[in-house]
Coordinates of C-alpha atoms (C1' of nucleotides) in Angstrom, one line a residue:
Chain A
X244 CA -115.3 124.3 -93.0
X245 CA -117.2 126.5 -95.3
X246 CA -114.3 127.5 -97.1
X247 CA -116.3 129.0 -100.0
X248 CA -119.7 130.2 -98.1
X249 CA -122.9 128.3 -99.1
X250 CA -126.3 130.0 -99.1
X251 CA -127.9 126.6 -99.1
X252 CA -125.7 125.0 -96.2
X253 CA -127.8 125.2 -92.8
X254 CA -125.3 126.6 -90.4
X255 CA -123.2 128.8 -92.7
X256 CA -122.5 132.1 -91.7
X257 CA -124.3 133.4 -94.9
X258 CA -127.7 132.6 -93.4
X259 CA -126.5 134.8 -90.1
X260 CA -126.3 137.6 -92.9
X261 CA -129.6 136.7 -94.6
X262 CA -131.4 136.8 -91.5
X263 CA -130.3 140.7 -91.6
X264 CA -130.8 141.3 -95.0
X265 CA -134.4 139.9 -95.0
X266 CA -135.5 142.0 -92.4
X267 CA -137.5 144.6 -94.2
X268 CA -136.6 147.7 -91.6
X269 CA -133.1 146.9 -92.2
X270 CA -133.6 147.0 -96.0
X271 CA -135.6 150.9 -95.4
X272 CA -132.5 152.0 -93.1
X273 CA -130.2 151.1 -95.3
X274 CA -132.4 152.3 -98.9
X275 CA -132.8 155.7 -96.5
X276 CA -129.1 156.1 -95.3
X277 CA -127.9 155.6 -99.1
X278 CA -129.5 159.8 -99.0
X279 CA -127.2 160.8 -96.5
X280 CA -126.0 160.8 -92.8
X281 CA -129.3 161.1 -90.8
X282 CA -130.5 161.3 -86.7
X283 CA -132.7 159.5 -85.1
X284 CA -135.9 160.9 -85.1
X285 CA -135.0 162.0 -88.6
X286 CA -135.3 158.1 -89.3
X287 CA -137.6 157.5 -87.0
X288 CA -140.4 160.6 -88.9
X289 CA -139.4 159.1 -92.3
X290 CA -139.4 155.2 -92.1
X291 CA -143.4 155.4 -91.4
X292 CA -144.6 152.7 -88.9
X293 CA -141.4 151.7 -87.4
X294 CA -141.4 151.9 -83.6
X295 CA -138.7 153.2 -81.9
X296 CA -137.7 149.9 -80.1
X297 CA -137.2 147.9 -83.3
X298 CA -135.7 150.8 -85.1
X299 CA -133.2 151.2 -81.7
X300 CA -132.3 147.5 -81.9
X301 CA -132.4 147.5 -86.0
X302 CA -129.4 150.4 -85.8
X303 CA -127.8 148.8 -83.5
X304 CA -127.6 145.2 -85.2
X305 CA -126.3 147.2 -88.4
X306 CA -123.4 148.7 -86.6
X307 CA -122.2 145.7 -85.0
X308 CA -122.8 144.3 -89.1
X309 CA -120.1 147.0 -89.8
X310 CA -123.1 148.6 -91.8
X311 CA -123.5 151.6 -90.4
X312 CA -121.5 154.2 -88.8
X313 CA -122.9 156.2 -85.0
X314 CA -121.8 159.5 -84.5
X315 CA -122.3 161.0 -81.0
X316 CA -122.0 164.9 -80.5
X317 CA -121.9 166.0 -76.8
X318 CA -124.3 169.2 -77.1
X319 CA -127.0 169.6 -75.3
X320 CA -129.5 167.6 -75.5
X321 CA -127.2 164.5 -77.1
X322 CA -126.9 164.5 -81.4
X323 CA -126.5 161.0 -82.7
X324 CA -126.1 160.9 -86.4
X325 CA -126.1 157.8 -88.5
X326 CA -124.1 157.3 -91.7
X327 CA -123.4 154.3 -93.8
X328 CA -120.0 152.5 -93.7
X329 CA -118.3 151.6 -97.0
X330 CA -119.1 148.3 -97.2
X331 CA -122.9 149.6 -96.1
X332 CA -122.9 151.6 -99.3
X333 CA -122.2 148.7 -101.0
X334 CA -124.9 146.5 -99.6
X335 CA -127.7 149.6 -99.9
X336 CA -127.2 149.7 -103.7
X337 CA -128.3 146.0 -104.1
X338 CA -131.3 146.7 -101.3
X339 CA -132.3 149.6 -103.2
X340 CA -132.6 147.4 -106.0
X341 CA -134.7 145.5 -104.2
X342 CA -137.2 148.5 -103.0
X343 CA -137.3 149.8 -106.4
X344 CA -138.3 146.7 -108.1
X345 CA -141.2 146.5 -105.7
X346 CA -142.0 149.5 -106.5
X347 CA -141.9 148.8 -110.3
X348 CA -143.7 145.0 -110.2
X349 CA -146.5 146.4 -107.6
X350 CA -149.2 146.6 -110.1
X351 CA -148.0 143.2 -111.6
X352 CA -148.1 141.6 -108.4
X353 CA -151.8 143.1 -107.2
X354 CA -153.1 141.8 -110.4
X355 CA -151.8 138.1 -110.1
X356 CA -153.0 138.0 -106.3
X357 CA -156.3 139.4 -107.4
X358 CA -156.4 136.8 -110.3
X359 CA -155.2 134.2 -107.4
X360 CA -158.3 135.0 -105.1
X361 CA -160.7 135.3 -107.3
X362 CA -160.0 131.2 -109.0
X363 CA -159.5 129.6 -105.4
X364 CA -163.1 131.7 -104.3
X365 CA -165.4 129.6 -106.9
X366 CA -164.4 126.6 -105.4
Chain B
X1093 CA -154.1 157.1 -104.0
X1094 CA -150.6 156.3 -104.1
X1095 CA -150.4 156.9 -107.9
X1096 CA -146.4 156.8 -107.2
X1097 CA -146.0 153.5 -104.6
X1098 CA -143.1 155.1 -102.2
X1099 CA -141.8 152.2 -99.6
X1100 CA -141.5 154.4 -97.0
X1101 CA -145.0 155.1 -96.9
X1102 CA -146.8 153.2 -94.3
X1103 CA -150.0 151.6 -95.4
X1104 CA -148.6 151.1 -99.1
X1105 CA -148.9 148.1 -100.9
X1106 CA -145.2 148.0 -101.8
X1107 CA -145.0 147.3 -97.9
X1108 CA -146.7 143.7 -98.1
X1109 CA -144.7 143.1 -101.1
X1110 CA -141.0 144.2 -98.5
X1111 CA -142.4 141.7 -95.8
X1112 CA -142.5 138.5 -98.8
X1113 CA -139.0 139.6 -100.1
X1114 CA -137.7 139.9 -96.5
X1115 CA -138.0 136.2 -96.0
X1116 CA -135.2 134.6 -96.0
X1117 CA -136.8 131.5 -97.3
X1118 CA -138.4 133.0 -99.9
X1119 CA -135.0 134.5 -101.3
X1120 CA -133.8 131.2 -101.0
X1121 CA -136.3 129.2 -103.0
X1122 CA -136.9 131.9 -105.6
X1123 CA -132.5 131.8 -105.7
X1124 CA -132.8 128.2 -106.4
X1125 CA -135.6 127.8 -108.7
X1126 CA -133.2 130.2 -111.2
X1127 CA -131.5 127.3 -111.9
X1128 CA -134.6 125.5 -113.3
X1129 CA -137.5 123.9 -112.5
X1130 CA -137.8 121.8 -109.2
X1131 CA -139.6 119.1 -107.7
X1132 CA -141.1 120.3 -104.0
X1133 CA -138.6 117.6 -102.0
X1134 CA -135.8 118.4 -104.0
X1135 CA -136.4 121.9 -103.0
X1136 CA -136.7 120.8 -99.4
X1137 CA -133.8 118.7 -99.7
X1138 CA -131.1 121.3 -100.8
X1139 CA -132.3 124.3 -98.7
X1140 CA -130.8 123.0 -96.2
X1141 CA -133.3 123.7 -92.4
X1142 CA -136.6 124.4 -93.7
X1143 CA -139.3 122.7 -92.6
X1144 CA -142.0 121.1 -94.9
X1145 CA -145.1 123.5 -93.4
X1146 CA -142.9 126.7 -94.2
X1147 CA -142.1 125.6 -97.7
X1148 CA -145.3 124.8 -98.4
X1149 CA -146.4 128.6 -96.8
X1150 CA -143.9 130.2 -98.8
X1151 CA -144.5 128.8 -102.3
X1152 CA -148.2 129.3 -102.1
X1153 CA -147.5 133.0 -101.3
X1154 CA -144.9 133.2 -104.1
X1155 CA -147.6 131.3 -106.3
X1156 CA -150.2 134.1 -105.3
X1157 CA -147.7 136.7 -106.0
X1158 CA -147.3 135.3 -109.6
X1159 CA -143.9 135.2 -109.0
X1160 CA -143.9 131.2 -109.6
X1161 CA -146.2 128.6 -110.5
X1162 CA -147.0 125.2 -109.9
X1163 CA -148.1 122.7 -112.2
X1164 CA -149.6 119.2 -110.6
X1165 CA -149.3 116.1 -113.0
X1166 CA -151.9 113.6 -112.3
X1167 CA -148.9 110.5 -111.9
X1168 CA -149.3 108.0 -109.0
X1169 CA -148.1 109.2 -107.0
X1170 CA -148.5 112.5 -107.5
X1171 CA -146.0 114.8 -109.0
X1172 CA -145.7 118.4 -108.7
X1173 CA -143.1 121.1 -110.1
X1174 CA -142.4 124.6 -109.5
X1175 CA -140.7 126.8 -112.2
X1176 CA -140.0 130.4 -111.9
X1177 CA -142.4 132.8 -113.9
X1178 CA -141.2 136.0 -115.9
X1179 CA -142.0 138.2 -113.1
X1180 CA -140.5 135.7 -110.9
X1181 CA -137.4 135.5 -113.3
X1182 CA -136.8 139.6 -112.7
X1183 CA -137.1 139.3 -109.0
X1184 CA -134.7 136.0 -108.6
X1185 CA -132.1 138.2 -110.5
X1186 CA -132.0 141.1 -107.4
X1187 CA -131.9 138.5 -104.9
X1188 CA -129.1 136.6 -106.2
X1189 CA -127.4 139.7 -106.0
X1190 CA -128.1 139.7 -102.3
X1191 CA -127.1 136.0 -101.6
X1192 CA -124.0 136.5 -103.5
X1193 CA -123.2 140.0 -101.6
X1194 CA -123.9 137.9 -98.6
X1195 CA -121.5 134.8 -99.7
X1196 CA -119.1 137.8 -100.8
X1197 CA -118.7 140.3 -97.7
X1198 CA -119.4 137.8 -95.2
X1199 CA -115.7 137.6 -93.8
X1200 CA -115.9 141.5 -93.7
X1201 CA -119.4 141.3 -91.8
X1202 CA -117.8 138.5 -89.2
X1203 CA -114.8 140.8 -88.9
X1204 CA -117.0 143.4 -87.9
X1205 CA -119.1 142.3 -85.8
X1206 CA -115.8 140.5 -83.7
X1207 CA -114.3 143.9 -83.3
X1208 CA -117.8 145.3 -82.1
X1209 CA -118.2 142.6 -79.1
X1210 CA -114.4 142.9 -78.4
X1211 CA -115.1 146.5 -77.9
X1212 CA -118.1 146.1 -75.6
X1213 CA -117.0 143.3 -73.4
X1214 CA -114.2 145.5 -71.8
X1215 CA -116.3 147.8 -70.3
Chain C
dC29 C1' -144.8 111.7 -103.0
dC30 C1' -146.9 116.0 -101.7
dG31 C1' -148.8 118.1 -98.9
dC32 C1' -152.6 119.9 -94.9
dA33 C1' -154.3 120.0 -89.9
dT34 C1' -153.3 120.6 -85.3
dC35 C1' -150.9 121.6 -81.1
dC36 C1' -147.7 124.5 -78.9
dG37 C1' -143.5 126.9 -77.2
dG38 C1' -140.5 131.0 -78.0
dC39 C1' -139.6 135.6 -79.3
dG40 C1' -140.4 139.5 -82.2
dG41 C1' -142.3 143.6 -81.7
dG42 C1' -146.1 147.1 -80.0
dA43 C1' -147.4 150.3 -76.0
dT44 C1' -146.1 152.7 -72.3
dA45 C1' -143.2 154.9 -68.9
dC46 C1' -138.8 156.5 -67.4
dT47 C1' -133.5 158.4 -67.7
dG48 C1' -129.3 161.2 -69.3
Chain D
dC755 C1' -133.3 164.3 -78.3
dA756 C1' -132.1 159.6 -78.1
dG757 C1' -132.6 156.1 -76.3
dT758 C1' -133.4 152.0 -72.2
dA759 C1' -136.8 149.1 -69.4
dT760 C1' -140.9 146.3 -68.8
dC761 C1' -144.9 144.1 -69.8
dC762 C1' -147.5 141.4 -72.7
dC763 C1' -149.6 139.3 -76.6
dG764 C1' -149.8 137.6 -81.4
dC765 C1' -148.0 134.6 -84.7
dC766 C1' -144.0 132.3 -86.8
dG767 C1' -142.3 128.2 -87.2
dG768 C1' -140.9 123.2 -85.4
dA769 C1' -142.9 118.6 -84.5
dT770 C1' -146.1 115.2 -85.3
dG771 C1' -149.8 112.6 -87.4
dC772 C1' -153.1 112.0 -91.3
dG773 C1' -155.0 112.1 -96.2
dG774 C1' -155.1 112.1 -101.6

DNA sequence: CCGCATCCGGCGGGATACTG
DNA sequence: CAGTATCCCGCCGGATGCGG
């Protein structure tokens, strides 16, 4: 059953994992974490526009992935720090190549939407 | 504005391009069309669970992205293929990384996430 | 063969308020 | 500070039927 995993294949465990992977807040965490161990709100300030549900449930998905690491300090109020695992590191160097070629192809990518619009208007 | 496009910006255009690579599908199809240029059925029939209205959705979006295009022949019936385009080609290369990290580390992940469950169940 | 239109059920995720 | 708990609504995506 699945012996070598299969992207393709409907039920392999693989999709599970994609489903993760193509969740863009889970691509930020990860991109972020790659910078160092980081709290909550620390996340929360940086990652612009995430709520603090979805990033609470996000976090939480990652470390039952294995992805992440949570620290919790008993002081006064409660520390939580987040850190990526090993095999997270692994996984944020191919989202960061992600990230950055989105950053690189954005102008390429406005143009050909623009050039997209602007045929299927005259129509 | 935005002369540097910074993903963690809210509001930046490198955003809407996250939310097209975080679809699963759309890692898929732009996975598979590496191999060479496809028909849209034979598409359909090895990405195994997608339905015929979201693979139609997602390759218009990739085809306004200029990340693929999509020539019609004028045949009876009909025939119509889908090739990657340069752009396209660049993109396909970071995602495979990311379905083959997922085939890869996908006993780790399961491991993981077994261990996590085990731990909260007994409580 | 390659789609598009329509209906519709489920859930992802925002807003808000409350604990430890 | 770092979350949980609830409500609620939008829209994603499955199913079905039709058209070029």
């Amino acid at each position: 059953m699945c012996p070598a995993y299969d992207v393709y294949e409907d039920r392999c465990p693989t999709r599970l994992v994609l489903d993760r992977l193509a969740d863009k807040w889970a691509l930020l965490i990860l991109d972020h974490l790659a910078e160092g161990t980081m709290r909550f709100n620390h996340l929360r300030r940086d990652i612009k526009g995430i709520s603090q549900k979805v990033l609470s449930q996000t976090l939480k998905r990652l470390e039952r992935d294995g992805l992440i690491t949570r620290t919790v300090y008993p002081t006064v109020p409660v520390t939580v720090e987040y850190a990526l695992t090993p095999l997270g590191r692994t996984l944020a160097q191919t989202a960061a190549a992600l990230t950055h070629w989105a950053e690189s192809n954005m102008d390429a990518i406005l143009a050909a939407q623009a050039a997209y619009d602007a045929a299927g208007a005259e129509r």
